[in-house]
CSV table of C-alpha atoms and ligand atoms in Angstrom, one decimal:
chain,number,residue,atom,x,y,z
K,227,MET,CA,3.0,61.2,29.5
K,228,LYS,CA,2.9,63.7,32.2
K,229,HIS,CA,-0.9,64.6,33.3
K,230,ARG,CA,-2.2,67.5,31.0
K,231,THR,CA,-5.1,69.5,31.8
K,232,ILE,CA,-8.5,68.3,30.3
K,233,ILE,CA,-9.2,71.3,28.1
K,234,GLU,CA,-12.6,71.9,26.7
K,235,PRO,CA,-13.0,70.2,23.4
K,236,PHE,CA,-14.2,73.4,21.7
K,237,LYS,CA,-13.8,76.5,20.6
K,238,ILE,CA,-16.0,79.6,21.3
K,239,LYS,CA,-17.6,80.8,18.4
K,240,SER,CA,-20.5,83.4,20.0
K,241,VAL,CA,-20.1,84.6,23.4
K,242,GLU,CA,-22.9,86.0,26.1
K,243,PRO,CA,-22.0,88.5,28.1
K,244,ILE,CA,-21.9,87.9,32.4
K,245,THR,CA,-22.8,90.9,34.1
K,246,LEU,CA,-20.5,91.2,37.0
K,247,SER,CA,-21.6,92.8,40.0
K,248,THR,CA,-20.3,93.3,43.6
K,249,GLU,CA,-20.9,92.0,46.8
K,250,GLU,CA,-23.1,95.1,47.6
K,251,GLN,CA,-25.2,94.9,44.7
K,252,ARG,CA,-25.6,91.4,45.2
K,253,ALA,CA,-27.0,92.1,48.7
K,254,GLU,CA,-29.5,94.7,47.6
K,255,PHE,CA,-30.6,92.0,44.6
K,256,LEU,CA,-31.3,89.0,47.0
K,257,THR,CA,-33.1,91.1,49.5
K,258,LYS,CA,-35.4,92.1,46.6
K,259,ALA,CA,-35.6,88.4,45.8
K,260,HIS,CA,-36.8,87.5,49.3
K,261,PHE,CA,-33.5,85.4,49.6
K,262,ASN,CA,-35.2,83.0,47.1
K,263,PRO,CA,-32.3,82.4,44.3
K,264,PHE,CA,-35.4,81.3,42.1
K,265,LEU,CA,-37.0,84.8,42.1
K,266,LEU,CA,-33.3,86.6,41.1
K,267,GLN,CA,-33.1,88.2,37.4
K,268,SER,CA,-30.4,85.9,35.3
K,269,ASN,CA,-28.2,89.3,34.6
K,270,GLN,CA,-28.0,89.5,38.3
K,271,VAL,CA,-26.2,85.8,38.1
K,272,ILE,CA,-22.4,85.9,37.5
K,273,ILE,CA,-22.5,81.6,37.4
K,274,ASP,CA,-25.7,79.9,37.0
K,275,LEU,CA,-25.7,76.6,38.2
K,276,LEU,CA,-29.3,76.3,39.0
K,277,THR,CA,-29.9,73.4,36.4
K,278,ASP,CA,-28.2,71.6,33.6
K,279,SER,CA,-31.4,71.3,32.0
K,280,GLY,CA,-32.3,73.6,28.6
K,281,THR,CA,-29.4,75.5,29.7
K,282,SER,CA,-26.6,73.7,27.1
K,283,ALA,CA,-24.7,75.5,24.7
K,284,MET,CA,-25.2,74.4,21.2
K,285,SER,CA,-22.8,73.6,18.3
K,286,ALA,CA,-22.2,75.3,15.1
K,287,ASP,CA,-24.0,72.3,13.7
K,288,GLN,CA,-26.9,72.6,15.5
K,289,TRP,CA,-27.3,75.9,15.0
K,290,ALA,CA,-27.0,75.2,10.8
K,291,GLY,CA,-29.6,72.7,11.5
K,292,ILE,CA,-31.8,75.5,13.1
K,293,MET,CA,-31.7,77.2,9.8
K,294,LYS,CA,-32.3,73.9,8.1
K,295,GLY,CA,-35.8,73.2,10.3
K,296,ASP,CA,-38.7,72.5,8.1
K,297,GLU,CA,-41.6,74.1,9.5
K,298,SER,CA,-44.2,71.8,8.0
K,299,TYR,CA,-47.0,70.8,9.8
K,300,ALA,CA,-47.1,67.2,8.8
K,301,GLY,CA,-44.3,64.8,7.4
K,302,SER,CA,-41.5,67.5,7.9
K,303,ASN,CA,-37.7,66.6,6.9
K,304,SER,CA,-36.5,67.8,10.3
K,305,TRP,CA,-39.0,65.0,12.0
K,306,LEU,CA,-37.6,62.4,9.9
K,307,SER,CA,-34.0,63.8,10.8
K,308,MET,CA,-35.1,63.4,14.5
K,309,GLU,CA,-37.1,59.9,14.3
K,310,ASN,CA,-34.0,58.4,12.5
K,311,ALA,CA,-31.5,59.8,15.5
K,312,VAL,CA,-34.1,58.5,17.9
K,313,LYS,CA,-34.6,54.9,16.1
K,314,HIS,CA,-30.9,54.6,15.7
K,315,LEU,CA,-30.2,55.3,19.4
K,316,THR,CA,-33.1,53.2,21.1
K,317,GLY,CA,-33.8,50.9,18.4
K,318,MET,CA,-37.6,51.1,19.0
K,319,GLU,CA,-39.9,50.8,16.3
K,320,TYR,CA,-42.5,54.1,17.8
K,321,VAL,CA,-41.1,57.6,18.7
K,322,LEU,CA,-43.4,60.4,19.6
K,323,PRO,CA,-42.0,63.9,19.7
K,324,THR,CA,-42.9,66.0,22.8
K,325,HIS,CA,-41.9,69.7,23.9
K,326,GLN,CA,-39.8,68.7,27.0
K,327,GLY,CA,-39.7,65.5,29.4
K,328,ARG,CA,-42.4,66.1,31.7
K,329,ALA,CA,-45.0,66.0,28.4
K,330,ALA,CA,-43.9,62.4,27.6
K,331,GLU,CA,-44.0,61.6,31.4
K,332,ARG,CA,-47.6,62.9,31.2
K,333,ILE,CA,-48.8,60.7,28.1
K,334,ILE,CA,-47.2,57.7,29.1
K,335,TYR,CA,-48.2,57.6,33.0
K,336,SER,CA,-51.6,58.9,32.0
K,337,HIS,CA,-52.0,55.9,30.0
K,338,LEU,CA,-50.4,53.4,31.9
K,339,GLY,CA,-51.3,54.9,35.7
K,340,GLY,CA,-54.5,55.2,37.5
K,341,LYS,CA,-56.0,54.3,41.0
K,342,GLY,CA,-54.7,51.0,42.4
K,343,LYS,CA,-51.3,51.1,40.2
K,344,THR,CA,-48.2,51.3,41.8
K,345,PHE,CA,-45.0,52.5,39.9
K,346,ILE,CA,-41.5,51.3,41.0
K,347,SER,CA,-38.0,53.1,40.2
K,348,ASN,CA,-34.7,53.4,41.5
K,349,THR,CA,-35.9,57.3,42.1
K,350,HIS,CA,-38.6,58.7,40.3
K,351,PHE,CA,-37.7,62.5,39.6
K,352,ASP,CA,-40.2,65.1,40.8
K,353,THR,CA,-42.2,65.3,37.4
K,354,THR,CA,-42.3,61.5,37.0
K,355,ARG,CA,-43.6,61.0,40.4
K,356,ALA,CA,-45.7,63.9,40.2
K,357,ASN,CA,-47.3,62.6,36.7
K,358,ILE,CA,-47.8,59.3,38.2
K,359,GLU,CA,-49.7,60.6,41.5
K,360,TYR,CA,-51.7,62.8,39.2
K,361,SER,CA,-53.2,59.8,37.7
K,362,GLY,CA,-54.0,58.3,40.9
K,363,ALA,CA,-51.1,55.8,41.0
K,364,ASP,CA,-48.7,55.4,43.5
K,365,ALA,CA,-44.8,55.8,43.1
K,366,LEU,CA,-42.1,54.1,44.9
K,367,ASP,CA,-38.3,54.5,45.1
K,368,ILE,CA,-36.0,51.6,45.9
K,369,PRO,CA,-32.3,52.6,45.3
K,370,ILE,CA,-29.6,50.2,46.8
K,371,GLN,CA,-29.3,50.8,50.5
K,372,GLU,CA,-25.6,52.5,49.7
K,373,SER,CA,-27.6,55.1,48.0
K,374,TYR,CA,-28.2,56.5,51.6
K,375,ASN,CA,-24.8,56.7,52.9
K,376,THR,CA,-23.6,60.4,51.2
K,377,SER,CA,-20.0,59.7,51.7
K,378,LEU,CA,-19.8,56.0,50.6
K,379,ILE,CA,-18.0,55.3,47.8
K,380,HIS,CA,-19.6,52.8,45.5
K,381,PRO,CA,-19.5,52.5,41.4
K,382,PHE,CA,-23.1,52.3,40.8
K,383,LYS,CA,-25.1,54.3,43.5
K,384,GLY,CA,-27.9,54.7,41.0
K,385,ASN,CA,-28.9,51.1,41.1
K,386,MET,CA,-31.9,49.6,41.9
K,387,ASP,CA,-32.6,47.2,44.8
K,388,THR,CA,-33.7,44.0,43.2
K,389,ASN,CA,-34.5,42.2,46.4
K,390,LYS,CA,-37.0,44.6,47.0
K,391,LEU,CA,-38.2,44.6,43.7
K,392,LYS,CA,-39.0,41.1,44.0
K,393,GLU,CA,-40.7,41.7,47.0
K,394,LEU,CA,-42.8,44.3,45.9
K,395,ILE,CA,-44.0,42.4,42.8
K,396,GLN,CA,-45.1,39.8,45.3
K,397,VAL,CA,-46.8,42.0,47.6
K,398,LYS,CA,-48.5,44.5,45.1
K,399,GLY,CA,-49.0,41.7,42.7
K,400,ALA,CA,-47.7,42.3,39.1
K,401,GLU,CA,-50.6,42.8,37.2
K,402,ASN,CA,-51.0,46.2,39.6
K,403,ILE,CA,-47.6,47.4,38.2
K,404,GLY,CA,-47.7,50.1,35.8
K,405,ALA,CA,-44.2,49.9,34.8
K,406,VAL,CA,-40.7,49.8,36.5
K,407,ILE,CA,-38.5,52.8,35.6
K,408,LEU,CA,-34.9,53.3,35.9
K,409,THR,CA,-34.0,56.6,35.8
K,410,VAL,CA,-30.3,57.3,34.5
K,411,THR,CA,-28.5,58.7,35.5
K,412,ASN,CA,-30.6,58.7,39.1
K,413,ASN,CA,-30.4,62.9,39.4
K,414,SER,CA,-32.5,62.8,42.8
K,415,GLY,CA,-29.8,60.6,44.2
K,416,GLY,CA,-27.2,62.8,43.2
K,417,GLY,CA,-26.6,62.0,39.4
K,418,GLN,CA,-25.2,58.4,40.5
K,419,PRO,CA,-25.1,56.0,37.6
K,420,VAL,CA,-26.8,52.4,36.9
K,421,SER,CA,-24.8,49.5,35.9
K,422,MET,CA,-25.9,47.4,32.9
K,423,ALA,CA,-25.6,44.2,35.3
K,424,ASN,CA,-28.3,46.1,37.6
K,425,THR,CA,-30.2,46.9,34.4
K,426,LYS,CA,-29.8,43.3,33.0
K,427,GLU,CA,-31.3,42.0,36.4
K,428,VAL,CA,-33.9,44.4,36.5
K,429,SER,CA,-35.0,43.7,32.9
K,430,GLN,CA,-34.8,39.8,33.6
K,431,ILE,CA,-37.5,40.4,36.5
K,432,CYS,CA,-39.9,42.4,34.7
K,433,LYS,CA,-39.8,39.7,31.8
K,434,GLU,CA,-40.6,37.0,34.1
K,435,HIS,CA,-43.3,38.8,35.3
K,436,ASP,CA,-44.5,40.4,32.1
K,437,ILE,CA,-44.0,43.9,33.7
K,438,LEU,CA,-43.3,46.9,31.4
K,439,LEU,CA,-39.8,48.3,31.8
K,440,LEU,CA,-39.1,52.0,31.1
K,441,LEU,CA,-35.9,53.9,31.0
K,442,ASP,CA,-36.0,57.8,31.8
K,443,CYS,CA,-33.2,58.2,29.8
K,444,CYS,CA,-32.0,61.9,30.1
K,445,ARG,CA,-28.6,61.3,30.9
K,446,VAL,CA,-28.0,58.1,29.5
K,447,ALA,CA,-24.7,59.2,27.6
K,448,GLU,CA,-23.4,60.2,30.9
K,449,ASN,CA,-24.6,56.9,32.5
K,450,ALA,CA,-22.6,55.2,29.4
K,451,TYR,CA,-19.5,57.2,30.3
K,452,PHE,CA,-19.5,55.5,34.1
K,453,ILE,CA,-20.3,52.0,32.6
K,454,LYS,CA,-17.4,52.2,30.1
K,455,HIS,CA,-14.8,53.3,33.2
K,456,ARG,CA,-16.3,51.1,36.1
K,457,GLU,CA,-18.0,48.3,35.1
K,458,GLU,CA,-16.0,45.1,33.3
K,459,GLY,CA,-16.6,44.1,30.0
K,460,PHE,CA,-17.5,47.3,28.4
K,461,GLU,CA,-13.9,48.7,28.0
K,462,ASN,CA,-14.1,48.1,24.2
K,463,TYR,CA,-17.8,49.3,23.6
K,464,THR,CA,-18.1,53.0,22.2
K,465,TYR,CA,-20.4,54.8,24.8
K,466,GLU,CA,-23.2,54.9,22.0
K,467,GLU,CA,-23.2,50.9,21.7
K,468,ILE,CA,-23.4,51.1,25.5
K,469,ALA,CA,-26.5,53.2,25.7
K,470,GLN,CA,-28.0,51.1,22.8
K,471,GLU,CA,-27.4,47.9,24.6
K,472,MET,CA,-29.1,49.5,27.6
K,473,PHE,CA,-32.1,50.4,25.4
K,474,SER,CA,-32.7,46.9,23.9
K,475,LEU,CA,-33.0,45.9,27.6
K,476,VAL,CA,-36.1,47.9,28.2
K,477,ASN,CA,-39.7,48.4,26.7
K,478,GLY,CA,-39.8,51.8,26.2
K,479,ALA,CA,-38.1,55.2,27.2
K,480,ALA,CA,-39.0,58.9,28.1
K,481,MET,CA,-36.3,61.7,27.6
K,482,SER,CA,-35.8,65.2,28.6
K,483,SER,CA,-33.9,65.9,25.5
K,484,LYS,CA,-32.9,69.2,27.6
K,485,LYS,CA,-29.8,67.4,28.9
K,486,ASP,CA,-28.0,64.6,27.0
K,487,ALA,CA,-29.6,65.9,23.7
K,488,LEU,CA,-27.8,69.1,24.3
K,489,VAL,CA,-30.6,71.1,23.0
K,490,ASN,CA,-33.0,74.3,24.9
K,491,MET,CA,-35.9,72.5,24.3
K,492,GLY,CA,-37.2,68.8,23.6
K,493,GLY,CA,-38.0,65.6,24.6
K,494,PHE,CA,-39.5,62.2,23.4
K,495,LEU,CA,-41.2,59.1,24.3
K,496,SER,CA,-40.1,56.1,22.7
K,497,LEU,CA,-42.0,52.4,22.5
K,498,ARG,CA,-41.8,49.0,21.3
K,499,ASP,CA,-45.9,48.0,21.9
K,500,LYS,CA,-47.8,49.0,19.1
K,501,GLU,CA,-50.9,49.6,21.2
K,502,ILE,CA,-49.8,51.5,23.7
K,503,ALA,CA,-47.8,53.6,20.8
K,504,LYS,CA,-51.2,54.1,19.7
K,505,GLU,CA,-52.8,55.1,22.5
K,506,CYS,CA,-50.2,57.6,23.4
K,507,THR,CA,-50.1,58.8,19.9
K,508,ASN,CA,-53.7,60.0,20.5
K,509,MET,CA,-53.1,61.5,23.8
K,510,LEU,CA,-50.1,63.5,21.9
K,511,ILE,CA,-52.0,64.9,19.4
K,512,ILE,CA,-54.8,66.2,21.5
K,513,THR,CA,-52.5,67.8,23.6
K,514,GLU,CA,-49.0,68.4,22.1
K,515,GLY,CA,-49.5,68.7,18.6
K,516,PHE,CA,-49.7,66.2,15.3
K,517,SER,CA,-47.3,63.0,15.5
K,518,THR,CA,-44.5,64.6,13.6
K,519,TYR,CA,-44.0,67.6,15.6
K,520,GLY,CA,-45.3,66.8,19.0
K,521,GLY,CA,-44.8,70.2,20.8
K,522,LEU,CA,-41.5,71.1,18.5
K,523,SER,CA,-40.9,73.3,16.1
K,524,GLY,CA,-39.0,72.1,13.0
K,525,ARG,CA,-35.7,73.7,13.8
K,526,ASP,CA,-36.0,72.2,17.8
K,527,MET,CA,-36.1,68.6,15.9
K,528,GLU,CA,-33.1,69.6,13.8
K,529,ALA,CA,-30.6,70.4,16.3
K,530,LEU,CA,-32.2,67.6,18.5
K,531,ALA,CA,-31.2,65.0,16.0
K,532,ILE,CA,-27.4,66.4,15.9
K,533,GLY,CA,-27.2,66.9,19.7
K,534,LEU,CA,-28.0,63.4,20.2
K,535,LYS,CA,-25.2,62.1,18.0
K,536,GLU,CA,-22.8,64.8,19.4
K,537,VAL,CA,-23.3,64.0,22.8
K,538,PHE,CA,-21.7,60.4,22.4
K,539,ASP,CA,-18.3,62.2,21.1
K,540,PRO,CA,-15.5,60.7,23.5
K,541,ASN,CA,-13.8,64.0,24.0
K,542,TYR,CA,-17.0,65.8,24.7
K,543,LEU,CA,-17.9,63.0,27.4
K,544,HIS,CA,-14.5,62.9,29.2
K,545,TYR,CA,-14.5,66.6,29.3
K,546,ARG,CA,-17.9,66.5,30.6
K,547,ILE,CA,-17.5,64.2,33.6
K,548,ARG,CA,-14.0,64.7,34.4
K,549,SER,CA,-14.9,68.6,34.7
K,550,THR,CA,-17.7,67.8,37.3
K,551,THR,CA,-15.6,65.3,39.4
K,552,TYR,CA,-13.0,68.5,39.2
K,553,LEU,CA,-15.4,70.5,40.7
K,554,GLY,CA,-16.5,68.0,43.1
K,555,GLU,CA,-12.8,66.8,44.0
K,556,LYS,CA,-11.5,70.0,44.9
K,557,LEU,CA,-14.3,70.8,47.3
K,558,ASN,CA,-14.1,67.7,48.9
K,559,GLU,CA,-10.2,67.9,49.3
K,560,MET,CA,-10.9,71.3,50.7
K,561,GLY,CA,-13.2,69.9,53.0
K,562,VAL,CA,-16.5,71.0,51.8
K,563,PRO,CA,-18.9,67.8,52.5
K,564,VAL,CA,-19.9,66.8,49.4
K,565,MET,CA,-22.0,63.5,48.3
K,566,MET,CA,-19.3,60.9,46.9
K,567,PRO,CA,-18.7,59.8,44.4
K,568,ILE,CA,-19.6,62.7,42.2
K,569,GLY,CA,-22.1,62.3,39.7
K,570,GLY,CA,-22.3,62.9,36.3
K,571,HIS,CA,-24.1,66.4,36.0
K,572,ALA,CA,-23.8,67.9,39.4
K,573,VAL,CA,-22.2,68.3,42.5
K,574,TYR,CA,-24.6,68.0,45.8
K,575,VAL,CA,-23.2,69.6,48.7
K,576,ASP,CA,-24.4,68.6,52.3
K,577,ALA,CA,-25.5,72.0,53.8
K,578,GLN,CA,-26.4,70.5,57.1
K,579,LYS,CA,-22.6,69.1,57.5
K,580,LEU,CA,-21.4,72.3,56.7
K,581,TYR,CA,-23.3,74.5,59.0
K,582,PRO,CA,-24.0,71.7,61.6
K,583,HIS,CA,-25.3,74.8,64.3
K,584,ILE,CA,-28.3,75.3,61.9
K,585,PRO,CA,-30.9,73.1,62.3
K,586,ALA,CA,-33.2,71.7,59.8
K,587,ARG,CA,-36.0,73.9,60.4
K,588,GLU,CA,-34.1,76.8,59.8
K,589,TYR,CA,-32.8,75.8,56.3
K,590,PRO,CA,-29.1,75.4,56.1
K,591,GLY,CA,-29.0,74.5,52.5
K,592,GLN,CA,-31.0,78.0,51.7
K,593,ALA,CA,-28.5,79.6,53.9
K,594,LEU,CA,-25.7,78.0,51.8
K,595,ALA,CA,-27.5,78.8,48.5
K,596,CYS,CA,-27.9,82.6,49.7
K,597,GLU,CA,-24.2,82.6,51.1
K,598,LEU,CA,-22.8,81.2,47.4
K,599,TYR,CA,-24.9,84.2,45.8
K,600,LEU,CA,-24.0,86.8,47.9
K,601,LYS,CA,-20.4,85.8,48.0
K,602,GLY,CA,-19.7,84.9,44.5
K,603,GLY,CA,-22.8,85.7,42.7
K,604,ILE,CA,-23.3,81.5,42.1
K,605,ARG,CA,-26.7,80.4,41.9
K,606,THR,CA,-27.8,76.8,43.2
K,607,VAL,CA,-30.9,75.2,44.2
K,608,GLU,CA,-31.7,74.0,47.8
K,609,ILE,CA,-32.7,70.3,47.7
K,610,GLY,CA,-33.5,69.8,51.3
K,611,SER,CA,-36.2,70.8,53.6
K,612,VAL,CA,-37.5,73.9,51.5
K,613,MET,CA,-37.8,71.4,48.7
K,614,PHE,CA,-39.4,68.6,50.3
K,615,GLY,CA,-40.4,69.8,53.8
K,616,LYS,CA,-44.0,69.2,55.0
K,617,TYR,CA,-46.2,70.2,57.5
K,618,ASP,CA,-48.2,67.8,60.1
K,619,ASP,CA,-51.7,68.6,61.0
K,620,ASP,CA,-50.4,70.8,63.9
K,621,ARG,CA,-48.3,73.0,61.2
K,622,ASN,CA,-44.9,71.6,62.5
K,623,LEU,CA,-42.4,71.1,59.7
K,624,ILE,CA,-41.4,67.7,58.8
K,625,THR,CA,-37.9,67.9,57.3
K,626,ALA,CA,-36.4,66.4,54.4
K,627,PRO,CA,-34.0,63.3,55.3
K,628,MET,CA,-31.2,65.3,54.0
K,629,GLU,CA,-30.0,69.3,53.5
K,630,LEU,CA,-28.2,69.7,50.0
K,631,VAL,CA,-27.3,72.1,47.4
K,632,ARG,CA,-27.1,71.0,43.9
K,633,LEU,CA,-24.7,72.9,41.6
K,634,ALA,CA,-25.6,71.5,38.5
K,635,ILE,CA,-23.4,72.2,35.7
K,636,PRO,CA,-24.4,73.4,32.3
K,637,ARG,CA,-23.4,71.3,29.1
K,638,ARG,CA,-20.6,73.1,27.2
K,639,VAL,CA,-21.2,76.6,29.0
K,640,TYR,CA,-18.5,77.1,31.6
K,641,THR,CA,-14.9,77.0,31.5
K,642,GLN,CA,-12.5,75.9,33.9
K,643,SER,CA,-11.6,79.5,35.3
K,644,HIS,CA,-15.2,79.8,35.9
K,645,ILE,CA,-15.4,76.6,37.7
K,646,GLU,CA,-12.0,77.9,39.6
K,647,TYR,CA,-14.1,80.8,40.8
K,648,VAL,CA,-16.3,78.8,42.1
K,649,ILE,CA,-13.8,76.7,44.0
K,650,GLU,CA,-12.6,79.9,45.2
K,651,THR,CA,-15.7,81.4,46.6
K,652,PHE,CA,-16.1,78.2,48.5
K,653,GLU,CA,-12.8,78.7,50.3
K,654,GLU,CA,-14.8,82.0,51.7
K,655,ILE,CA,-18.1,79.9,52.7
K,656,LEU,CA,-15.6,77.7,54.6
K,657,LYS,CA,-14.1,80.4,56.4
K,658,ASP,CA,-17.3,82.0,57.7
K,659,ALA,CA,-19.2,79.0,57.9
K,660,SER,CA,-19.9,79.2,61.9
K,661,SER,CA,-21.1,82.8,61.7
K,662,ILE,CA,-23.9,81.8,59.3
K,663,SER,CA,-27.5,81.6,60.6
K,664,GLY,CA,-30.8,80.2,59.2
K,665,TYR,CA,-33.7,81.4,57.5
K,666,GLU,CA,-37.3,81.5,58.2
K,667,ILE,CA,-40.1,81.6,55.6
K,668,THR,CA,-42.6,84.5,55.6
K,669,GLU,CA,-44.6,83.4,52.4
K,670,GLU,CA,-45.3,80.2,50.7
K,671,PRO,CA,-47.8,78.8,47.9
K,672,LYS,CA,-49.4,75.6,48.7
K,673,PHE,CA,-47.4,73.3,45.9
K,674,LEU,CA,-43.9,73.3,45.1
K,675,ARG,CA,-43.0,75.9,47.7
K,676,HIS,CA,-39.0,76.5,46.5
K,677,PHE,CA,-40.0,78.2,43.5
K,678,THR,CA,-41.8,81.0,44.5
K,679,ALA,CA,-41.5,81.3,48.5
K,680,LYS,CA,-40.3,84.3,50.5
K,681,PHE,CA,-37.6,84.1,53.1
K,682,LYS,CA,-36.0,86.2,56.0
K,683,PRO,CA,-32.9,85.6,57.8
K,684,LEU,CA,-32.7,84.9,61.2
E,996,F0G,N1,-36.4,63.1,34.4
E,996,F0G,C1,-35.3,63.5,34.7
E,996,F0G,C2,-34.2,62.8,35.4
E,996,F0G,C3,-35.1,65.0,34.9
E,996,F0G,O1,-33.9,65.3,35.7
E,996,F0G,C4,-35.9,65.6,34.7
E,996,F0G,C5,-36.0,67.5,34.7
E,996,F0G,C6,-37.1,65.1,34.1
E,996,F0G,C7,-37.4,63.9,34.1
E,996,F0G,C8,-38.7,66.3,33.4
E,996,F0G,O2,-37.8,66.9,32.2
E,996,F0G,O3,-37.8,69.1,32.6
E,996,F0G,O4,-37.8,68.4,30.2
E,996,F0G,O5,-39.8,68.1,31.6
E,996,F0G,N2,-34.9,67.9,35.6
E,996,F0G,C9,-34.6,69.2,35.7
E,996,F0G,C10,-33.4,69.5,36.4
E,996,F0G,C11,-35.8,70.1,35.9
E,996,F0G,O6,-33.1,70.8,36.7
E,996,F0G,O7,-33.1,68.5,37.1
E,996,F0G,P1,-38.3,68.3,31.5
C-alpha cells in the first residue's frame, strides 16, 4: 500500500482557543518577560512546547471518569480503580498514590537515602537528583558512552553502562548503594529508550549484589514502543506486555503520571517489599494524604486509571512516536542540528551547532528559545548553560556540556498543521542564524535559575 499520512487517531470534541499574535506584539511580550519564556503568560504563546508534563488532552472517557470521581476520604472507589490499574501494569503489591512524580521521589529517596549512600542511574532526572541529594546521598549518572554523541544513531541510547555499574558496586560497596534507577525513557538524555536486554542485565547485577532496582517509569509506554520496533523478540508482544515485562525485572517504580498516564496531575510509588512500603506509607500519610488518595482527588485517580490503559493503544502510540519523529526528521533534513535518533516525547536542537558564533557564556540556547518565540510564538526550554551553568569561586561561569533547546510535544494536543507551522518557523530561524546575538543574565536567583532569571540581549 502507498504510504499514507499518519493521522491523529482522535476527533476533537472540545477546543481551547489559541490567541494569535504578531511578531511586533511578541517582541513587546518577550521584553516584558525579560527574555525568559518561563515568564510569559500562556495566552501570549501560540504553540507551547515547554513540557509534555501535565499538558495532555484527556479523552472523553477520562472526562466521564472525572464526573464519576468518588471523593471519599477513605476507601474511595476511584482509588480502587487506580490501584487496580497500577497493579495490573506493575504487578506490584503495594501502590502509594502521590500528587505528582517528585512527591513519590521524596518519599522513597528520603527513606532509602541519607549521608554515605550512593544512587546510580542511566541519568537521574533533575527532581530525582535533587531529592536524593537533599537526603545527603550522592547521585551518579552512567549512561552508555554512545549517549554523549548527539549525532550518533543507536537504537537504545538510554541504556545504562553495565561495566561501569559493576565497577561502581565494587568501589562503593553494595551495602552503600541506596538503589539503582533506570529512567525510561531517559528524559535528560534526549528521551532515548532503554532496551529490555539492558534492563535484564542491570536487574541481574542488582540481584547478585542484593541492590534495589527502581524504574522511573513516567514514559514507560513510549519506551515500550521503541522496544517492540527495535529489539528482537518483542515483535509479537503488545506494548502493555512489554511494559509489564520491564516492571517484572524491578523492585519498585516511581511514576509522574503527568506524562504517560495522560492526566494533568498525579503520580504513584509502586513497591514489592512490605517493610519499605510500610515506612513509605507512614511518610505518605504525614506529607501527602491518607493512603487511599495521597495528594489526589478522587476524580484525578479515576482519570489516571483510564489514561494508564489508553496510553497503550497501538494507534495512539504509533501516532505519538511517529509525530515526534516527523518533526525531528524534517528539521534534520532541513539542516537544523538535532539530537539523533529522535526520542519519544521531544526533539532536542543543538543550539551551539546552530549558532557557532555565540559562545556558551552568551547562552546560544537562550538565544534560540527567544528566536523561536519571536518568530513563531513557540515556547521551548533551554537545556544548557542557563539551566546547568555554575559559577566557580571567582564568579566565572562553568558552562554546561551541551547547549540544547527542548521542543517537548504535549500528548494529543497539537495537530499536524501545528507541527508544520513549527517546521516553517525553523526555515526562518535557519535563514537568520548568523545574525543572531547572545544574551547576558541581569538578575538570577540562587537555585534553579532558569525558571526566573532575567536576561538582556547583547
Ligand atoms: N522523572 C522524570 C523522568 C521526569 O521527566 C519528571 C518530570 C519527573 C520525574 C518529576 O515528575 O514533574 O510530576 O514531579 N519532568 C517534567 C519535564 C517536569 O518537563 O520533563 P513531576
